[in-house]
């Protein structure tokens, strides 16, 4: 459907009046639940039951159809069978209804007939200017405004308090489960939204609307797929610009998962590596489990300011658990700097059997000497060397005698060190846990979960100063080489050189004489390589000669290549022989582009050889992006240490490598209609200050 202004979603999610089509007084019926919930929880707007066979429902005057409504209404809830939904909406006058929630299933998720029925519903909505949520969805709730436009039984069993988390789910079942989990964990919600078939409004629309919603601080999203990649990018960019962290659970990480997602929702699962790149690029935190999903949402909502970096202080009353937490910290990419020497000395003077390093272990002495807790933490944080503090108190949290000490500790830490978020791992009773959370402290019974959560939230600091990736189309440079039906290596290198990539100079020689002239012009030893669209592994068929200099050796090398190729590949088409200067020493990398059906061009980077072929050590980003994003992309691979210099090798020119990747991303974006894939292999990373160099390239035209 045509994208309408954001105000259309505000009419949906914050309606001043609601009509329930198919309203019922019979408990258990879908049409009864929203009427019951709205009345039970005190919705202050207008409620109009719509039912042709009743004059009143649940004590409210009913009307027979939407066109019988007195005046306009913001929201219509359709709780009628799929076969009647379009007809019911058709009764609305143009401009009368702002938005509709369609509970009913039986649309596109059931096949071609259902898809046609869904399109008819959408056509009527378009004609009347109505935004659609669903069909086949559980609806939504605006918790603060007491809007319960849902038939889910979850709020009937207890409601969540108003809070700062906006939750959106493509799956109604997961959404209802998530609502119940939020209630059990004491998380406050601003909105809860289920999008179903997404005939109009999708998860991206909801994320972008929540990014501008004053009641929402944190956005939690459950996704099965995406049809409009550009819209999702805009939504995540909007959330990032608004300073609202997004936590995403995206299913379909494995092939089996992707197939299950597609069969369940008919949504495009896409390539999971691309989704991973998307979330990294826009600073969204990806949760790999339901536990992580809620832990991250909980942490971001409780800590109004996440850690400013990855330096973690661990303070424990158990050396063994401290070691466990240190292991988890290393796995989570957290640094564990030691406290100042003076702080360690003061602790050991007071508790000689303590450990003053990080983790700091004060043993059970903290229980018998309560003031030790605050004094030690104060000493650790005095000189600003930690971005977060994790404290393990074991079962002492259940002690009524020690509770005043722990409460005072959390209160004083918030007052004295407001910039250092605090997490406590202990077994507190629920009421005590909630009191600590009210003071801005995270509470976890499991210390490992505490460290994993801190590590994930701290990763936001890595991107805090990075500009959001541009998603406006890149301009195609003037004077680009003419578009060809197909490109050989020489033409591909010229195309990329014009796009700003550092491509080695090369010439296509039709005969031995041309090869000699090209090598003479270069004035250095050269590499010769057969150019043929039918030969992939050229060295395997004798099609490559290296470090050749002088007229006679050049002629012999040219002849040897042609003889070997004709003998081993007699049917191969041969364009000629490429002549290029011998490359200097460097680290071989690979860069590529492939066109994702949802998100468009995606750039890949990795080290060459075994790293990419066997270890799959690569990173991805959606084009276009700038130098900062390219640097993050390079640092992400596990083999990054080799680019920094290993075993006495000089560090590589990582900045030049980043510039090359950024240029490739701009080319991929500007020419997305022309080329479906690009591969630069190898892309040579030269020593620092000497740049980077593309030695070979393959480009494939779109539709080829």
XYZ file of C-alpha atoms in Angstrom:
704
model
C 0.000 0.000 0.000
C 1.020 3.634 -0.485
C 2.994 4.895 2.506
C 0.928 7.428 4.443
C 2.281 9.953 6.957
C 3.234 8.821 10.451
C 0.096 10.520 11.797
C -1.901 7.643 10.272
C -0.123 5.233 12.614
C -0.745 7.558 15.546
C -4.490 7.284 14.844
C -4.026 3.508 14.925
C -1.863 3.136 18.027
C -3.368 5.995 20.063
C -7.044 6.001 19.014
C -9.598 8.325 20.564
C -12.440 6.045 19.496
C -12.708 2.327 18.654
C -15.381 0.352 16.782
C -15.396 -3.446 17.183
C -16.927 -5.127 14.123
C -18.206 -8.542 15.158
C -18.465 -7.494 18.805
C -19.964 -10.153 21.060
C -21.260 -10.549 24.577
C -20.396 -14.256 24.625
C -17.276 -14.920 26.727
C -14.568 -16.704 24.777
C -15.560 -15.325 21.391
C -12.943 -13.310 19.528
C -15.303 -10.355 19.245
C -15.958 -10.330 22.994
C -12.363 -10.048 24.199
C -11.460 -6.503 23.034
C -14.740 -5.076 24.368
C -14.147 -6.785 27.718
C -10.505 -5.678 27.967
C -11.181 -2.070 26.972
C -13.946 -1.740 29.553
C -12.176 -3.728 32.256
C -8.960 -1.711 32.103
C -10.517 1.714 31.807
C -10.013 2.859 28.216
C -11.230 6.458 28.224
C -12.123 6.810 24.537
C -15.331 5.970 22.705
C -16.184 2.251 22.336
C -18.771 1.259 19.700
C -19.766 -2.407 19.248
C -20.764 -3.209 15.638
C -23.178 -6.119 15.271
C -26.335 -6.230 13.074
C -28.076 -8.649 15.442
C -27.770 -6.743 18.723
C -28.866 -3.348 20.027
C -26.406 -3.435 22.934
C -23.331 -5.500 23.808
C -21.771 -5.640 27.256
C -23.821 -2.599 28.231
C -22.758 -0.497 25.239
C -25.097 0.671 22.470
C -24.340 -1.181 19.226
C -24.684 -0.197 15.560
C -25.334 -2.622 12.684
C -22.397 -1.587 10.449
C -19.603 0.944 10.104
C -21.654 3.258 7.892
C -24.173 3.543 10.726
C -21.555 5.127 12.975
C -22.228 8.659 14.105
C -19.202 10.569 12.776
C -15.630 9.386 12.242
C -13.629 6.903 14.288
C -9.878 6.329 14.595
C -9.829 2.539 14.801
C -12.001 -0.325 13.606
C -11.301 -3.812 14.942
C -12.456 -6.533 12.519
C -13.341 -9.682 14.448
C -15.376 -11.351 11.690
C -14.592 -14.337 9.419
C -12.208 -13.696 6.514
C -15.015 -14.015 3.970
C -16.867 -11.083 5.590
C -13.921 -8.818 6.472
C -13.729 -6.959 3.145
C -17.496 -6.516 3.036
C -17.510 -5.121 6.581
C -14.737 -2.629 5.783
C -16.460 -1.661 2.540
C -19.371 -0.253 4.570
C -17.070 2.471 5.941
C -17.375 5.829 4.209
C -14.161 7.233 2.640
C -12.257 9.106 5.357
C -14.528 7.825 8.129
C -12.120 5.249 9.648
C -8.431 5.971 10.230
C -7.129 2.441 10.705
C -8.245 -1.159 11.076
C -6.944 -4.169 12.966
C -7.884 -7.468 11.303
C -7.778 -10.420 13.696
C -9.055 -13.035 11.269
C -6.901 -15.709 9.617
C -7.616 -17.301 6.240
C -5.809 -14.806 4.015
C -2.415 -14.979 2.234
C -1.062 -17.529 4.712
C -3.494 -20.106 3.266
C -2.569 -19.890 -0.430
C -3.658 -18.209 -3.661
C -7.362 -17.857 -2.821
C -6.566 -16.336 0.531
C -4.018 -13.992 -1.068
C -6.667 -12.749 -3.501
C -9.064 -12.166 -0.603
C -6.319 -10.239 1.225
C -5.664 -8.048 -1.810
C -9.362 -7.183 -2.048
C -9.300 -6.141 1.605
C -6.218 -3.974 0.929
C -7.807 -2.378 -2.134
C -10.846 -1.319 -0.109
C -8.580 0.061 2.627
C -6.538 2.037 0.085
C -9.668 3.452 -1.484
C -10.933 4.656 1.899
C -7.587 5.847 3.299
C -7.473 3.176 6.024
C -4.205 1.759 7.409
C -4.323 -2.007 8.062
C -2.683 -3.985 10.868
C -2.837 -7.690 9.998
C -4.754 -9.665 8.903
C -4.112 -12.846 10.878
C -2.756 -10.933 13.879
C -3.425 -10.614 17.604
C -3.708 -6.832 17.362
C -1.956 -4.386 19.684
C -1.996 -2.718 23.101
C -1.106 0.820 24.094
C -0.463 0.136 27.758
C -0.237 3.716 29.004
C -3.466 4.749 27.203
C -5.210 1.477 28.187
C -5.919 0.526 24.590
C -6.403 -3.265 24.343
C -7.123 -3.880 20.654
C -6.455 -7.602 20.936
C -8.144 -10.933 21.524
C -5.093 -12.409 23.235
C -5.910 -13.911 26.641
C -2.541 -12.723 27.983
C -3.753 -9.401 29.473
C -6.820 -11.110 30.921
C -4.436 -13.068 33.147
C -2.718 -9.918 34.402
C -1.468 -6.750 32.759
C 2.039 -5.365 32.503
C 2.722 -1.964 34.035
C 3.259 1.052 31.781
C 6.929 1.436 30.940
C 9.485 2.333 28.321
C 9.675 -0.835 26.188
C 7.881 -0.942 22.849
C 7.456 -4.553 21.712
C 6.558 -5.642 18.162
C 6.266 -9.193 16.821
C 5.437 -10.743 13.467
C 4.231 -13.833 15.309
C 1.105 -13.532 17.409
C 1.934 -16.618 19.470
C 5.412 -15.345 20.278
C 3.986 -11.908 20.966
C 1.516 -13.276 23.528
C 4.288 -15.302 25.131
C 6.549 -12.243 25.208
C 3.804 -10.171 26.848
C 3.442 -12.805 29.559
C 7.209 -13.004 30.028
C 7.417 -9.218 30.337
C 4.713 -9.330 32.992
C 6.467 -12.092 34.915
C 9.793 -10.237 34.795
C 8.250 -6.943 35.815
C 9.108 -5.147 32.568
C 7.005 -2.098 31.786
C 5.694 -1.731 28.222
C 4.681 1.320 26.245
C 3.189 -0.642 23.333
C 2.734 -4.276 22.329
C 2.092 -4.901 18.623
C 1.472 -8.047 16.562
C 1.746 -7.546 12.776
C 0.550 -10.892 11.352
C 0.483 -11.078 7.544
C 1.648 -7.465 7.163
C -0.646 -6.670 4.254
C 0.087 -2.989 4.950
C 1.823 -2.182 8.237
C 4.942 -4.228 8.918
C 7.532 -4.513 11.675
C 9.642 -1.770 10.076
C 6.699 0.660 10.158
C 6.206 -0.116 13.839
C 9.897 0.281 14.711
C 10.008 3.663 12.975
C 6.826 4.838 14.699
C 8.128 3.682 18.093
C 11.392 5.522 17.395
C 9.380 8.767 17.422
C 7.047 7.785 20.273
C 7.640 9.808 23.444
C 6.615 6.908 25.713
C 9.143 4.438 24.261
C 12.818 4.229 25.300
C 13.717 0.708 24.096
C 12.356 -1.265 21.123
C 12.132 -5.061 21.170
C 11.288 -6.823 17.886
C 10.674 -10.427 16.848
C 11.115 -11.026 13.107
C 10.608 -13.943 10.780
C 11.386 -12.107 7.538
C 11.299 -8.831 5.661
C 9.893 -7.853 2.278
C 11.129 -4.249 2.115
C 14.790 -3.982 3.067
C 15.043 -0.235 2.442
C 12.149 0.433 4.811
C 13.709 -1.685 7.568
C 16.996 0.190 7.137
C 15.168 3.510 7.468
C 13.411 2.281 10.594
C 16.611 1.143 12.298
C 18.315 4.389 11.284
C 15.427 6.353 12.815
C 15.706 4.422 16.091
C 19.439 4.998 16.187
C 19.056 8.712 15.442
C 16.504 8.941 18.275
C 18.920 7.205 20.672
C 16.547 4.279 21.200
C 18.286 0.884 21.259
C 16.668 -1.954 19.326
C 16.817 -5.608 20.417
C 15.933 -8.104 17.673
C 15.242 -11.813 17.660
C 15.393 -12.891 14.014
C 14.618 -16.540 13.350
C 15.860 -18.466 10.322
C 19.587 -18.415 11.196
C 20.011 -21.924 9.823
C 18.761 -23.383 6.550
C 16.133 -25.431 8.382
C 15.054 -22.382 10.365
C 14.806 -20.283 7.227
C 12.621 -22.902 5.535
C 10.369 -23.092 8.579
C 9.995 -19.314 8.627
C 9.101 -19.184 4.938
C 6.518 -21.949 5.176
C 4.957 -20.427 8.294
C 4.576 -16.811 7.234
C 5.253 -16.666 3.494
C 7.769 -13.948 4.430
C 11.170 -13.778 2.781
C 13.704 -15.212 5.197
C 16.633 -13.795 3.256
C 20.267 -14.553 3.847
C 20.931 -14.571 7.590
C 24.418 -13.154 7.161
C 22.809 -10.106 5.570
C 20.460 -9.631 8.519
C 23.423 -9.943 10.847
C 25.228 -7.252 8.862
C 22.142 -5.035 8.916
C 21.807 -5.240 12.703
C 25.520 -4.567 13.251
C 25.484 -1.676 10.822
C 22.623 0.099 12.542
C 23.564 -0.760 16.118
C 20.667 -3.158 16.792
C 21.412 -5.924 19.299
C 20.608 -9.384 18.020
C 19.360 -11.820 20.659
C 20.148 -15.474 19.928
C 17.731 -16.870 22.505
C 14.538 -15.866 24.277
C 16.521 -15.497 27.512
C 18.921 -13.057 25.820
C 15.988 -11.218 24.221
C 14.503 -10.395 27.608
C 17.814 -9.879 29.391
C 18.856 -7.268 26.834
C 15.520 -5.478 26.895
C 15.605 -5.546 30.698
C 19.140 -4.163 30.859
C 18.544 -1.364 28.370
C 15.330 -0.334 30.108
C 16.828 -0.457 33.628
C 20.147 1.183 32.781
C 19.114 4.565 31.438
C 22.704 4.973 30.216
C 24.524 1.879 28.930
C 28.250 1.388 29.636
C 30.483 3.901 27.857
C 32.963 1.162 26.934
C 34.025 -2.450 27.465
C 36.096 -2.130 30.674
C 34.445 -4.238 33.360
C 35.196 -4.445 37.058
C 34.191 -7.700 38.797
C 33.754 -7.698 42.578
C 32.871 -11.008 44.252
C 32.724 -12.876 47.535
C 33.707 -16.129 45.784
C 37.017 -16.648 44.002
C 35.641 -19.564 41.977
C 32.638 -17.664 40.692
C 34.915 -14.695 40.020
C 37.000 -16.920 37.726
C 33.819 -18.090 35.976
C 32.749 -14.476 35.457
C 36.202 -13.598 34.109
C 35.942 -16.406 31.546
C 32.519 -15.153 30.478
C 33.889 -11.619 30.230
C 36.640 -12.716 27.875
C 34.115 -14.567 25.695
C 31.934 -11.433 25.656
C 34.825 -9.223 24.510
C 35.066 -7.328 27.801
C 38.369 -6.011 29.187
C 39.273 -6.628 32.851
C 41.826 -3.980 33.873
C 43.291 -4.295 37.358
C 42.441 -1.732 40.028
C 45.066 0.858 40.914
C 47.973 -0.543 42.937
C 47.063 1.734 45.845
C 43.510 0.377 45.887
C 44.818 -3.192 45.958
C 47.164 -2.359 48.833
C 44.385 -0.815 50.918
C 42.188 -3.871 50.408
C 44.962 -6.294 51.415
C 45.739 -4.234 54.533
C 42.121 -4.623 55.551
C 41.611 -8.234 54.357
C 45.022 -9.956 53.955
C 43.479 -13.090 52.393
C 41.554 -11.142 49.742
C 42.515 -10.890 46.060
C 42.943 -7.308 44.894
C 43.187 -8.028 41.194
C 40.255 -8.079 38.788
C 38.095 -10.040 39.674
C 38.425 -8.515 43.142
C 37.590 -11.198 45.732
C 36.865 -9.966 49.262
C 35.688 -13.472 50.289
C 32.950 -13.906 52.890
C 34.470 -11.033 54.853
C 31.999 -8.748 53.035
C 29.193 -10.481 54.949
C 30.736 -10.041 58.395
C 32.097 -6.554 57.640
C 29.304 -4.799 55.694
C 31.165 -1.515 55.172
C 33.733 -3.414 53.090
C 31.337 -3.620 50.154
C 31.048 0.113 49.515
C 34.651 0.932 50.447
C 36.079 -1.609 48.003
C 33.763 -0.613 45.166
C 34.583 3.064 45.797
C 38.296 2.320 45.606
C 37.876 0.357 42.369
C 35.951 3.146 40.671
C 37.859 6.127 42.067
C 40.091 6.738 39.050
C 37.587 6.061 36.238
C 39.106 2.848 34.893
C 35.824 0.905 34.665
C 32.763 1.361 32.442
C 30.567 -1.064 34.424
C 30.721 -3.005 37.680
C 29.451 -6.557 38.250
C 29.065 -7.752 41.850
C 28.462 -11.360 42.953
C 26.873 -11.804 46.403
C 25.752 -15.451 46.131
C 22.998 -16.476 48.548
C 23.677 -13.493 50.825
C 21.004 -11.652 48.859
C 18.318 -13.682 50.634
C 19.474 -12.479 54.078
C 17.034 -10.126 55.803
C 19.833 -8.975 58.110
C 22.059 -7.903 55.211
C 19.331 -6.322 53.096
C 19.824 -2.774 54.504
C 23.528 -3.038 53.598
C 22.796 -4.112 50.032
C 20.117 -1.463 49.541
C 22.414 1.254 50.881
C 25.210 -0.031 48.646
C 23.067 0.236 45.499
C 21.772 3.669 46.506
C 25.234 5.033 47.283
C 26.759 3.607 44.110
C 24.076 5.351 42.052
C 24.755 8.641 43.872
C 28.570 8.468 43.828
C 29.179 6.796 40.454
C 26.132 7.505 38.241
C 28.167 6.976 35.080
C 29.131 3.382 35.983
C 26.177 0.985 35.580
C 25.892 -1.638 38.305
C 24.796 -5.281 38.041
C 24.401 -7.528 41.069
C 24.192 -11.298 40.859
C 22.526 -12.803 43.939
C 19.406 -14.622 45.082
C 17.116 -11.771 46.113
C 13.422 -12.208 46.881
C 11.231 -10.632 44.150
C 10.343 -7.521 46.163
C 14.009 -6.862 46.998
C 15.005 -7.382 43.378
C 12.413 -4.849 42.225
C 13.661 -2.295 44.749
C 17.225 -2.606 43.448
C 15.962 -2.303 39.884
C 14.085 0.859 40.861
C 17.457 2.222 41.967
C 18.846 1.516 38.462
C 20.659 -1.724 39.303
C 20.428 -4.911 37.213
C 19.791 -8.076 39.220
C 20.582 -11.559 37.915
C 20.453 -14.879 39.773
C 22.955 -16.259 37.201
C 26.345 -14.461 37.116
C 27.100 -15.803 33.619
C 23.898 -14.260 32.255
C 24.864 -10.986 33.919
C 28.243 -10.887 32.165
C 26.835 -11.906 28.769
C 24.222 -9.171 29.007
C 26.770 -6.536 30.022
C 28.984 -7.568 27.096
C 26.169 -7.256 24.572
C 24.968 -3.903 25.883
C 28.540 -2.583 26.064
C 28.926 -3.306 22.338
C 26.671 -0.303 21.697
C 29.581 1.895 22.785
C 31.607 0.631 19.788
C 29.191 2.415 17.479
C 28.287 5.433 19.599
C 30.457 7.864 17.634
C 29.866 6.353 14.211
C 27.647 8.117 11.725
C 24.625 6.146 10.623
C 25.172 4.621 7.209
C 23.808 6.667 4.357
C 20.941 4.962 2.580
C 20.323 7.573 -0.083
C 21.339 6.245 -3.522
C 24.979 6.892 -4.423
C 25.603 9.036 -7.477
C 27.137 7.242 -10.459
C 30.447 8.931 -11.354
C 30.614 10.924 -14.579
C 32.401 9.485 -17.575
C 32.021 5.845 -16.565
C 33.140 3.266 -19.137
C 30.331 2.193 -21.480
C 28.125 -0.632 -20.251
C 29.060 -3.966 -21.847
C 27.157 -7.216 -22.109
C 30.023 -9.054 -20.412
C 33.349 -8.103 -18.840
C 36.716 -9.823 -18.962
C 39.295 -9.230 -16.223
C 40.885 -6.231 -17.912
C 37.541 -4.527 -18.499
C 36.450 -5.322 -14.940
C 39.617 -3.781 -13.508
C 39.128 -0.632 -15.602
C 35.521 -0.373 -14.395
C 36.570 -0.605 -10.738
C 39.517 1.761 -11.211
C 37.112 4.374 -12.524
C 34.926 3.769 -9.449
C 37.826 4.788 -7.203
C 39.281 1.400 -6.304
C 43.051 0.958 -6.353
C 43.275 -1.466 -9.279
C 46.637 -2.549 -10.655
C 47.286 -1.342 -14.233
C 46.803 -4.129 -16.765
C 46.621 -4.539 -20.520
C 44.962 -7.160 -22.714
C 47.513 -8.334 -25.283
C 46.150 -10.002 -28.410
C 49.545 -11.436 -29.423
C 53.140 -11.794 -28.228
C 54.203 -8.467 -29.729
C 51.473 -6.631 -27.842
C 52.548 -8.382 -24.651
C 56.143 -7.196 -25.154
C 55.027 -3.619 -25.778
C 52.784 -3.624 -22.678
C 55.574 -5.008 -20.478
C 58.082 -2.503 -21.876
C 55.694 0.371 -21.075
C 55.391 -0.861 -17.501
C 59.184 -1.102 -17.185
C 59.216 -3.915 -14.627
C 58.828 -7.697 -14.352
C 55.265 -8.672 -15.203
C 52.691 -11.391 -14.754
C 51.004 -12.946 -17.790
C 47.612 -14.584 -17.491
C 45.258 -16.022 -20.082
C 41.910 -14.205 -20.333
C 39.018 -16.537 -21.131
C 35.366 -16.637 -20.028
C 35.583 -20.440 -20.086
C 38.599 -20.913 -17.778
C 38.152 -20.277 -14.060
C 41.325 -21.779 -12.558
C 43.929 -20.467 -14.983
C 47.051 -21.745 -13.245
C 45.653 -25.306 -13.354
C 45.813 -25.292 -17.162
C 49.185 -23.550 -17.499
C 47.583 -20.175 -18.145
C 49.772 -18.103 -15.800
C 53.426 -17.005 -15.922
C 54.981 -14.842 -13.220
C 57.963 -12.502 -12.895
C 58.729 -12.333 -16.604
C 61.094 -9.657 -18.002
C 62.874 -9.159 -21.364
C 61.585 -9.537 -24.925
C 62.558 -13.156 -25.551
C 61.301 -14.478 -22.187
C 58.062 -12.562 -22.753
C 57.529 -14.108 -26.191
C 58.320 -17.608 -24.856
C 55.966 -17.129 -21.881
C 53.185 -15.950 -24.169
C 53.663 -18.935 -26.474
C 53.802 -21.390 -23.556
C 50.523 -20.052 -22.177
C 48.725 -20.280 -25.520
C 50.059 -23.779 -26.250
C 49.123 -25.095 -22.787
C 45.625 -23.633 -22.845
C 44.829 -24.831 -26.387
C 46.067 -28.304 -25.528
C 44.132 -28.639 -22.247
C 41.063 -26.554 -23.108
C 40.666 -26.780 -26.880
C 37.094 -25.473 -26.841
C 37.810 -22.439 -24.643
C 37.284 -18.958 -26.025
C 40.442 -16.859 -25.573
C 40.307 -13.054 -25.468
C 44.053 -12.660 -25.142
C 46.673 -12.478 -22.397
C 46.601 -10.031 -19.512
C 49.852 -8.214 -18.788
C 50.273 -6.610 -15.363
C 53.181 -5.608 -13.122
C 54.262 -8.106 -10.486
C 52.546 -7.238 -7.238
C 54.509 -6.179 -4.160
C 54.341 -8.241 -0.962
C 51.254 -7.861 1.180
C 48.396 -9.743 2.819
C 45.932 -11.223 0.359
C 42.307 -10.314 1.082
C 39.066 -10.805 -0.789
C 36.213 -8.372 -1.315
C 32.947 -8.985 -3.071
C 29.426 -7.800 -3.721
C 26.265 -9.803 -4.159
C 22.752 -8.481 -4.653
C 20.370 -9.634 -1.938
C 16.732 -9.853 -3.116
C 15.511 -7.900 -0.071
C 18.326 -5.529 0.849
C 20.109 -4.969 -2.456
C 23.920 -4.914 -2.776
C 25.863 -6.371 0.144
C 29.647 -6.058 0.447
C 31.779 -8.922 1.793
C 35.324 -8.743 3.159
C 37.737 -11.389 4.403
C 41.268 -12.695 4.183
C 42.060 -14.798 1.133
C 42.790 -18.495 0.776
C 41.834 -20.845 3.585
C 40.328 -18.045 5.673
C 37.467 -17.506 3.263
C 37.259 -20.929 1.593
C 37.389 -23.137 4.691
C 36.977 -20.979 7.783
C 34.331 -18.654 6.287
C 35.969 -15.809 8.190
C 34.188 -12.923 6.497
C 32.138 -9.857 7.397
C 29.287 -8.171 5.541
C 27.786 -4.691 5.245
C 24.883 -3.304 3.254
C 25.935 -0.777 0.618
C 26.565 2.110 0.714
C 28.733 2.860 3.744
C 31.626 5.092 4.702
C 35.170 4.661 5.979
C 34.213 4.186 9.646
C 31.858 1.344 8.811
C 34.502 -0.236 6.570
C 37.029 -0.104 9.425
C 34.519 -1.813 11.739
C 33.952 -4.428 9.050
C 37.690 -5.154 8.801
C 38.177 -5.356 12.594
C 35.300 -7.818 12.820
C 37.037 -10.751 11.120
C 38.876 -13.248 13.288
C 42.022 -12.914 11.161
C 42.297 -9.181 11.860
C 45.517 -9.750 13.830
C 47.264 -10.732 10.586
C 46.497 -7.313 9.156
C 47.873 -5.663 12.285
C 51.194 -7.424 11.792
C 52.069 -10.892 13.060
C 55.386 -12.696 13.638
C 57.432 -9.668 12.749
C 55.465 -8.745 9.636
C 54.735 -5.033 9.230
C 51.184 -3.826 9.903
C 49.049 -3.381 6.803
C 47.580 -0.162 5.493
C 44.186 -0.799 7.052
C 42.969 2.703 6.293
C 43.607 2.236 2.569
C 41.814 -1.120 2.731
C 38.823 0.593 4.343
C 38.804 3.282 1.659
C 38.743 0.565 -1.006
C 35.778 -1.178 0.650
C 33.879 2.101 0.976
C 34.518 2.842 -2.711
C 33.314 -0.647 -3.634
C 30.130 -0.071 -1.606
C 29.439 3.200 -3.403
C 29.986 1.538 -6.776
C 27.702 -1.365 -5.830
C 24.948 0.986 -4.730
C 25.198 3.365 -7.686
C 25.308 0.523 -10.243
C 22.898 -1.886 -8.520
C 20.732 -2.026 -11.639
C 23.716 -2.931 -13.839
C 25.712 -5.520 -11.855
C 24.573 -8.452 -9.725
C 27.966 -9.434 -8.326
C 31.579 -8.345 -8.044
C 34.582 -10.237 -6.747
C 38.033 -8.771 -6.144
C 40.415 -11.607 -5.398
C 42.997 -10.872 -4.303
C 42.688 -7.412 -2.840
C 46.214 -6.904 -1.570
C 46.719 -5.077 1.728
C 50.187 -3.474 1.461
C 52.357 -2.365 4.400
C 51.200 0.696 6.301
C 51.421 3.850 4.232
C 51.674 1.974 0.926
C 47.956 1.497 0.219
C 45.948 -1.442 -1.101
C 45.837 -2.979 -4.565
C 43.177 -4.961 -6.436
C 44.981 -7.601 -8.506
C 42.066 -9.387 -10.147
C 38.350 -8.817 -10.502
C 35.219 -10.442 -11.892
C 32.005 -8.481 -12.463
C 28.708 -10.051 -13.513
C 25.978 -8.100 -15.264
C 22.481 -8.166 -13.794
C 20.406 -10.821 -15.492
C 23.500 -12.654 -16.765
